[in-house]
Short mmCIF file of C-alpha atoms in Angstrom, two decimals:
data_model
loop_
_atom_site.label_atom_id
_atom_site.label_comp_id
_atom_site.label_asym_id
_atom_site.label_seq_id
_atom_site.Cartn_x
_atom_site.Cartn_y
_atom_site.Cartn_z
CA MET A 1 38.08 144.24 95.45
CA LEU A 2 40.36 141.89 96.91
CA GLY A 3 44.51 142.08 96.77
CA ASP A 4 46.33 144.68 94.93
CA ALA A 5 42.90 146.49 93.86
CA ALA A 6 42.45 146.64 97.31
CA HIS A 7 45.31 147.85 99.22
CA ARG A 8 47.33 150.78 97.85
CA MET A 9 50.94 150.54 99.28
CA PRO A 10 54.46 150.20 98.01
CA PRO A 11 55.61 146.95 97.01
CA TYR A 12 58.84 147.07 99.17
CA ALA A 13 57.47 144.44 101.85
CA GLY A 14 56.15 141.94 99.42
CA GLU A 15 52.38 141.65 100.42
CA GLY A 16 50.82 142.19 98.21
CA VAL A 17 50.31 139.00 96.74
CA ASN A 18 50.22 138.03 100.75
CA MET A 19 47.48 140.25 101.34
CA ALA A 20 45.74 139.29 98.30
CA MET A 21 45.59 135.02 98.91
CA GLN A 22 44.75 135.84 102.60
CA ASP A 23 41.96 138.41 101.19
CA ALA A 24 40.47 135.20 99.12
CA PHE A 25 40.49 133.10 102.19
CA GLU A 26 38.88 135.54 104.64
CA LEU A 27 35.89 136.46 102.00
CA ALA A 28 35.34 132.62 101.72
CA ASP A 29 35.50 132.04 105.17
CA CYS A 30 32.83 134.76 106.16
CA LEU A 31 30.73 134.21 103.27
CA THR A 32 30.15 130.48 104.32
CA ASP A 33 30.39 131.63 108.33
CA PRO A 34 26.80 130.30 108.95
CA ALA A 35 26.73 133.19 111.81
CA TYR A 36 26.29 136.34 108.98
CA PRO A 37 22.49 136.02 107.94
CA ASP A 38 22.75 137.18 104.16
CA THR A 39 26.06 137.94 101.51
CA ASP A 40 25.36 141.80 102.45
CA THR A 41 26.66 141.03 106.28
CA ALA A 42 29.38 138.95 105.65
CA ILE A 43 31.00 141.09 103.14
CA ALA A 44 31.00 143.75 105.77
CA ALA A 45 32.53 141.66 108.46
CA PHE A 46 35.24 140.68 105.21
CA GLU A 47 35.94 144.32 104.79
CA LYS A 48 36.19 145.19 108.61
CA GLN A 49 38.81 142.21 109.16
CA MET A 50 40.71 143.67 105.64
CA CYS A 51 40.68 146.79 107.05
CA ASN A 52 42.41 146.10 110.23
CA ARG A 53 44.84 143.54 108.51
CA ALA A 54 45.61 146.23 105.75
CA ALA A 55 46.50 149.05 108.30
CA GLU A 56 49.31 146.90 109.97
CA ILE A 57 50.32 145.65 107.27
CA THR A 58 50.74 149.32 105.29
CA GLN A 59 52.72 150.36 108.31
CA ILE A 60 55.48 147.37 108.16
CA THR A 61 55.75 148.96 104.28
CA LEU A 62 55.79 152.45 104.41
CA ALA A 63 58.79 151.69 107.50
CA TYR A 64 60.03 149.30 104.62
CA THR A 65 60.15 151.82 102.05
CA ALA A 66 61.27 155.03 104.36
CA MET A 67 64.27 152.53 105.21
CA LEU A 68 64.79 151.70 101.68
CA HIS A 69 64.68 155.48 100.30
CA SER A 70 67.53 156.07 103.17
CA ASP A 71 71.09 157.50 102.96
CA ASP A 72 72.61 153.92 104.15
CA PRO A 73 69.54 151.11 103.02
CA ILE A 74 72.31 148.27 102.59
CA ASN A 75 73.37 148.67 105.80
CA LYS A 76 70.21 148.87 107.58
CA LEU A 77 68.74 146.00 105.47
CA ILE A 78 71.43 143.80 106.45
CA ALA A 79 70.86 144.89 110.48
CA LEU A 80 67.49 144.07 109.53
CA PHE A 81 68.38 140.54 108.18
CA ASN A 82 70.41 139.95 111.22
CA GLY A 83 68.07 140.73 113.23
CA LEU A 84 65.82 138.34 112.11
CA GLU A 85 68.28 135.48 111.80
CA GLU A 86 68.90 136.14 115.50
CA ASN A 87 65.09 135.96 116.69
CA GLN A 88 65.05 132.40 114.89
CA GLU A 89 67.98 130.82 116.94
#
């Protein structure tokens, strides 16, 4: 399983398609890596990478979900975007 089928998470961070593309890249990388002696070993390595990455992204998505369902989501979103803008300068 790849992408949305493998990752149950709310859509609020828009990470579903990003994770699907990263899954495909990492799976292809593992399947073609000569360090893995067989397909089962390559898939196991991919699944470990995927689970670690998904756990981190899931926490971010859950934080966005909580923010969007809070008492003042508009101002919290504005503050978030302002903070992102400041970090890029």
